[in-house]
Coordinates of C-alpha atoms in Angstrom, one line a residue:
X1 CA 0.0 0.0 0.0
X2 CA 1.4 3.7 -1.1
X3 CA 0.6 5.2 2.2
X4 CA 1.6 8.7 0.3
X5 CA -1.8 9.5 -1.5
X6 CA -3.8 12.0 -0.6
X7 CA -6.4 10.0 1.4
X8 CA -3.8 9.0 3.4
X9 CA -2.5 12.5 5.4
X10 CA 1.2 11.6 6.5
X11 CA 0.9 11.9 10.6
X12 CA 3.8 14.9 12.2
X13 CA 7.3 14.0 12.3
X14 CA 8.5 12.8 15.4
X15 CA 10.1 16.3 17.2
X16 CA 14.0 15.0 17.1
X17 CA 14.0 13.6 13.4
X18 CA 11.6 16.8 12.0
X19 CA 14.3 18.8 14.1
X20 CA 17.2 17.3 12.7
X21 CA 15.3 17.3 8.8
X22 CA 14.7 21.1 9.2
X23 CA 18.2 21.7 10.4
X24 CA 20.1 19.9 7.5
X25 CA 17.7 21.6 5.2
X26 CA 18.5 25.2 6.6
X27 CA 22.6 24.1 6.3
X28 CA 22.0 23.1 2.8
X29 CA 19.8 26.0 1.4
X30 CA 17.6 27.0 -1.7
X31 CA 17.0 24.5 -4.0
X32 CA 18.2 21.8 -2.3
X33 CA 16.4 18.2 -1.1
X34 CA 16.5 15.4 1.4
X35 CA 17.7 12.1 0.1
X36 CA 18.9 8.7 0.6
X37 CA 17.7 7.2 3.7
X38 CA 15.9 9.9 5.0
X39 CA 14.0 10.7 2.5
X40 CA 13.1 7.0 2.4
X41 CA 11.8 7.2 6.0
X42 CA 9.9 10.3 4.5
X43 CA 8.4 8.1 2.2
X44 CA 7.1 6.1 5.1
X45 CA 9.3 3.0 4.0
X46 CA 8.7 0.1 6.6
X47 CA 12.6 -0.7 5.8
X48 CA 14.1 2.6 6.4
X49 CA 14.4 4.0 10.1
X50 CA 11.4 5.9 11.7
X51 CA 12.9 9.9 11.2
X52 CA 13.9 10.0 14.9
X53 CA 16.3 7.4 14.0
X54 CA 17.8 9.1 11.6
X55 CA 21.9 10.2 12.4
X56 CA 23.0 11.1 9.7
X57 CA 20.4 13.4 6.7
X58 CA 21.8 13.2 3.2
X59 CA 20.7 16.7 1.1
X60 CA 20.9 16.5 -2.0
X61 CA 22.3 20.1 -4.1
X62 CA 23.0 21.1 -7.7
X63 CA 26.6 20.6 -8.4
X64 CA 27.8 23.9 -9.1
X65 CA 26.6 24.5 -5.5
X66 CA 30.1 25.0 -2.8
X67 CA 28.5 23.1 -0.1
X68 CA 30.6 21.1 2.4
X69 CA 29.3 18.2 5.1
X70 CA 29.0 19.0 8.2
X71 CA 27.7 17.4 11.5
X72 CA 24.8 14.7 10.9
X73 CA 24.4 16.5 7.4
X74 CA 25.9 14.8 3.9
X75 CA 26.4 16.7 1.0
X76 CA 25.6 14.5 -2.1
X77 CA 25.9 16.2 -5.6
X78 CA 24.8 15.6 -8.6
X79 CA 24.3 17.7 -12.3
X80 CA 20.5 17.1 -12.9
X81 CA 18.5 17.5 -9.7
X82 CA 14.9 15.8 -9.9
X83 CA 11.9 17.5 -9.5
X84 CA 11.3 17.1 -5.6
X85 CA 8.0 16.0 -3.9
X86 CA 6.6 18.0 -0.9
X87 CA 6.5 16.0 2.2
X88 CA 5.9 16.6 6.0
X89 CA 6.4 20.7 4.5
X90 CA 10.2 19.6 3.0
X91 CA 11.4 19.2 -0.2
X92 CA 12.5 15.3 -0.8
X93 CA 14.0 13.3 -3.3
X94 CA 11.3 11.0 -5.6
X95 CA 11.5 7.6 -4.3
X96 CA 14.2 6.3 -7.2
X97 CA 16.6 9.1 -6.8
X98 CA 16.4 8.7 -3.1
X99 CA 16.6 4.7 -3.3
X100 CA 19.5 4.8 -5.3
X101 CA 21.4 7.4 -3.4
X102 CA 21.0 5.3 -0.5
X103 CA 21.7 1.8 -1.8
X104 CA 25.2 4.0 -2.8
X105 CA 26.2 4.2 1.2
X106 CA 24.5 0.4 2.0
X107 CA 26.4 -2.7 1.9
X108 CA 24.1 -5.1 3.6
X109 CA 22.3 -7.2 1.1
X110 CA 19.6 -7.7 2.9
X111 CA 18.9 -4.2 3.4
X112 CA 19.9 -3.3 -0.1
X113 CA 16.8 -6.2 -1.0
X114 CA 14.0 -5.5 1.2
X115 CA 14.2 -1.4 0.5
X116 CA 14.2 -1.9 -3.2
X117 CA 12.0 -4.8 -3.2
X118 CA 9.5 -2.4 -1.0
X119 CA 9.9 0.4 -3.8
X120 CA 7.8 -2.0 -6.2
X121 CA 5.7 -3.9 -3.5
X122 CA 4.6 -0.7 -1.5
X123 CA 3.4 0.8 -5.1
X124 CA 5.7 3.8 -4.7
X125 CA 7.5 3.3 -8.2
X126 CA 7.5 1.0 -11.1
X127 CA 10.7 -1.0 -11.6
X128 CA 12.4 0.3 -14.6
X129 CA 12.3 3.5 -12.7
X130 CA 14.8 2.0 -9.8
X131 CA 16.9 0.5 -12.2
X132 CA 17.3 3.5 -14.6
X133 CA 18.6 5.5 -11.5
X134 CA 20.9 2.5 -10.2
X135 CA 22.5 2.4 -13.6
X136 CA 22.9 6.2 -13.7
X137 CA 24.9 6.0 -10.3
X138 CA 26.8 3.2 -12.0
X139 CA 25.6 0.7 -8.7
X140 CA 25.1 -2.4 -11.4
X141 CA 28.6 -2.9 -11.0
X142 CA 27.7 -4.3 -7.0
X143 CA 27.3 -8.1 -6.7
X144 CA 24.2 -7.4 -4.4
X145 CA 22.5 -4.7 -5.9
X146 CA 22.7 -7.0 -9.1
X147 CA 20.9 -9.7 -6.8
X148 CA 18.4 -7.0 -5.4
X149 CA 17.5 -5.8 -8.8
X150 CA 17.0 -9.6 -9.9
X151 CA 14.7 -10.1 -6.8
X152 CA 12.5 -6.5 -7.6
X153 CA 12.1 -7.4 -10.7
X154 CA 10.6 -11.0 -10.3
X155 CA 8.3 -8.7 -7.4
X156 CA 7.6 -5.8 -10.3
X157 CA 6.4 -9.0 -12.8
X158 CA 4.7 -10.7 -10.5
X159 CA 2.7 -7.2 -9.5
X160 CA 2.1 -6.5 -13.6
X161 CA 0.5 -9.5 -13.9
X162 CA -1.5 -9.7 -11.2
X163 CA -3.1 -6.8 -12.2
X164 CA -3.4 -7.9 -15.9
X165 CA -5.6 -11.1 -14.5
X166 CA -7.6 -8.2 -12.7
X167 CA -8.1 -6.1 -15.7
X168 CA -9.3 -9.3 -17.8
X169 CA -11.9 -9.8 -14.2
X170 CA -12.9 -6.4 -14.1
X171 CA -13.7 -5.3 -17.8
X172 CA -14.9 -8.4 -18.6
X173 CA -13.5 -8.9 -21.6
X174 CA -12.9 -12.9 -22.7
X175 CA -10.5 -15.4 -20.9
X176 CA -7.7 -15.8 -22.5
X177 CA -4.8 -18.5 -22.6
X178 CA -2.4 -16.9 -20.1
X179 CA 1.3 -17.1 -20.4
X180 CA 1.7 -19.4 -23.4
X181 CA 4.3 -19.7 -26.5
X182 CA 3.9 -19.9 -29.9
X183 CA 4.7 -21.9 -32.0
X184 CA 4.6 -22.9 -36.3
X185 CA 3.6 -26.3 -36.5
X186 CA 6.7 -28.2 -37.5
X187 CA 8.4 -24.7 -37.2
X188 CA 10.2 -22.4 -35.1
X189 CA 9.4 -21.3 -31.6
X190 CA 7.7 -17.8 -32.3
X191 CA 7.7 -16.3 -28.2
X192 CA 6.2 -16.2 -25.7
X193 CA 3.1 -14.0 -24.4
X194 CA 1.4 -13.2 -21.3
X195 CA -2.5 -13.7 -22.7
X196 CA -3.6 -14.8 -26.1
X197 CA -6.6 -15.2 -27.8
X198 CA -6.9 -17.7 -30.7
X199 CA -9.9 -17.4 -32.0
X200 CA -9.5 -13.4 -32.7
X201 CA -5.7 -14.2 -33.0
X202 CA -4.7 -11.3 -30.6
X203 CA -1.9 -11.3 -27.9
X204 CA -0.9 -9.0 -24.8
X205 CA 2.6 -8.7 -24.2
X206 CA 3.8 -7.3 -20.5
X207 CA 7.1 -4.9 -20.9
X208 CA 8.7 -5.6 -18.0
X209 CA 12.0 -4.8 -19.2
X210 CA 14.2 -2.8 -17.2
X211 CA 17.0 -0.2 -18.8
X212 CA 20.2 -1.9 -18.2
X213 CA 23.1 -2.0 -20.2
X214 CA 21.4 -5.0 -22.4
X215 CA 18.9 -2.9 -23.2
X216 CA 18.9 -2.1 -26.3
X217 CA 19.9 -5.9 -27.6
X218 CA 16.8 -6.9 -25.4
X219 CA 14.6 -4.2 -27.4
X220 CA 15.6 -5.7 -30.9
X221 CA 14.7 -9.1 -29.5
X222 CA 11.5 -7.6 -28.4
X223 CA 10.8 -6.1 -31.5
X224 CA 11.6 -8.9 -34.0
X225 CA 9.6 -11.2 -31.6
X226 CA 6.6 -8.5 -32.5
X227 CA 7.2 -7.9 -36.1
X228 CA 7.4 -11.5 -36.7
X229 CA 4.0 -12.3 -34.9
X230 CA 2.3 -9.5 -36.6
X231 CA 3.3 -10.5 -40.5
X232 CA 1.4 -13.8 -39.5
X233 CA -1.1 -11.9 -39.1
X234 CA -1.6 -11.9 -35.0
X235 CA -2.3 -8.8 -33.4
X236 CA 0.3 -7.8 -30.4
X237 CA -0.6 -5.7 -27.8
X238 CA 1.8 -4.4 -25.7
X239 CA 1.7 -3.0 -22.1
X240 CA 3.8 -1.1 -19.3
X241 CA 3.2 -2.5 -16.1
X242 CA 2.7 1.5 -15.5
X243 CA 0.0 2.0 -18.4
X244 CA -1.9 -1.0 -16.2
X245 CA -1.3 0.5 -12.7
X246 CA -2.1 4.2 -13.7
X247 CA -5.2 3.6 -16.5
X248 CA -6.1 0.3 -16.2
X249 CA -9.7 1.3 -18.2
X250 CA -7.4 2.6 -21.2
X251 CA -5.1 -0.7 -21.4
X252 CA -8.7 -2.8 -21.3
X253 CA -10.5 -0.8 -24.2
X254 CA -7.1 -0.9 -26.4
X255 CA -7.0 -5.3 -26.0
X256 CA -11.1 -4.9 -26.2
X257 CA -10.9 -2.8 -29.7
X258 CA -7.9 -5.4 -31.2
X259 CA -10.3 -8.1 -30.0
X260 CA -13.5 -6.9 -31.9
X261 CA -11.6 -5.6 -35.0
X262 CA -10.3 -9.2 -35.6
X263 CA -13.0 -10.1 -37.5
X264 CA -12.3 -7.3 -40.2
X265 CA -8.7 -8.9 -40.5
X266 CA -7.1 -11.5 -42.7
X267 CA -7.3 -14.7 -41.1
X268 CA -4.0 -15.1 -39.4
X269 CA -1.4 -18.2 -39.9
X270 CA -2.7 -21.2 -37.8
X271 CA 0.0 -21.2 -34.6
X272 CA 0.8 -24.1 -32.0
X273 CA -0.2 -22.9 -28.5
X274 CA 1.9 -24.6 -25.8
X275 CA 2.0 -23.9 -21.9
X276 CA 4.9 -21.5 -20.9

């Protein structure tokens, strides 16, 4: 549960941590934000400490800003500052930029693993997100952040598709085969696919990819996989696990208009359909 929407007011800091917050943000000045752990606890992560456990705040500041650490306060720079989000009446880091700058200072695994693992879980972020801003601080290079990563995103697929099964419940549109591959008869192996229907010949693909280094290599692979389905004549839908968190109506009339406009189509090449 995102416990940061606006049904659910965030209750008053703790005195010593909204003390200590205030403080670092009065050292650091205009334009600056809270990051990193703190800004975690902020975010009312159950894995980061409650603010009045906080020792140390990280701030972070444009770097053309001369800015040193001082005390309980950390100076982290960096060239692109993200737009911050008002909470508690401070300026604080998005949950990515704020995860990332903290995984940067953490070298238990576990910790590492159950904060990112609660970015996706908790509904604060989408995957791809995390991993775009671990990349950026050139963390992919860690042993355990790689394992962390692996472990959110099995958590961010697992989330995407559980919402996909609702979005088939709730719109009622047909039951399709879920997570199948396709096949030619006698042929090659065409890919995989998280829904299909065969009788309108129309497939939903989840894009759960994350932007690593890979990423462009796992695009093309993506795209031929597409382009290759579609000249048989099978229609490919393809959605964020975003699009189906944030407009979940929009993602269920796209597959319910490529499901009704099948009949208007070429019959498409008779395909094998084996469990995944």
């Amino acid at each position: 549960m995102n416990h940061n929407t606006p049904n659910a007011p965030l209750s008053p800091l703790p005195h010593t941590g909204e003390a200590r917050f205030r403080e670092a943000m009065a050292h650091a000045g205009p334009g600056a934000m809270i990051t990193g752990l703190a800004a975690l606890s902020l975010h009312r992560f159950a894995s980061a400490p409650p603010p009045v456990m906080i020792d140390r705040v990280d701030v972070l500041v444009p770097r053309t800003r001369r800015l040193r650490s001082t005390g309980h306060v950390r100076v982290v720079r960096t060239a692109e500052p993200p737009q911050p989000v008002e909470l508690d009446a401070l300026p604080v880091a998005p949950v990515p930029r704020a995860l990332s700058d903290a995984v940067a200072a953490l070298s238990d695994p576990g910790v590492v693993r159950r904060l990112l693992t609660e970015a996706v879980s908790g509904g604060h972020c989408e995957p791809a997100a995390v991993v775009r801003e671990l990349n950026r601080a050139r963390l992919l290079t860690r042993p355990h952040v790689v394992d962390a990563v692996d472990a959110l995103l099995a958590e961010g697929r697992s989330i995407a598709e559980d919402r996909l099964y609702a979005m088939v419940r709730e719109f009622a549109l047909p039951d399709p085969l879920w997570n199948v591959d396709l096949r030619l008869p006698g042929g090659p192996h065409l890919g995989g696919v998280d829904a299909y229907w065969p009788d309108q010949s129309v497939a939903v693909e989840l894009d759960t990819r994350a932007p690593r280094q890979d990423d462009d290599a796992l695009w093309s692979e993506y795209t031929r996989k597409r382009e290759h389905l579609e000249r048989l004549g099978i229609t490919v839908v393809h959605i964020t696990p975003r699009k189906l968190r944030e407009a979940m109506d929009q993602q269920a009339t796209v597959v319910r208009t490529a499901l009704m406009a099948a009949s208007d189509r070429q019959p498409a090449a008779y395909v094998v359909v084996l469990p995944r």
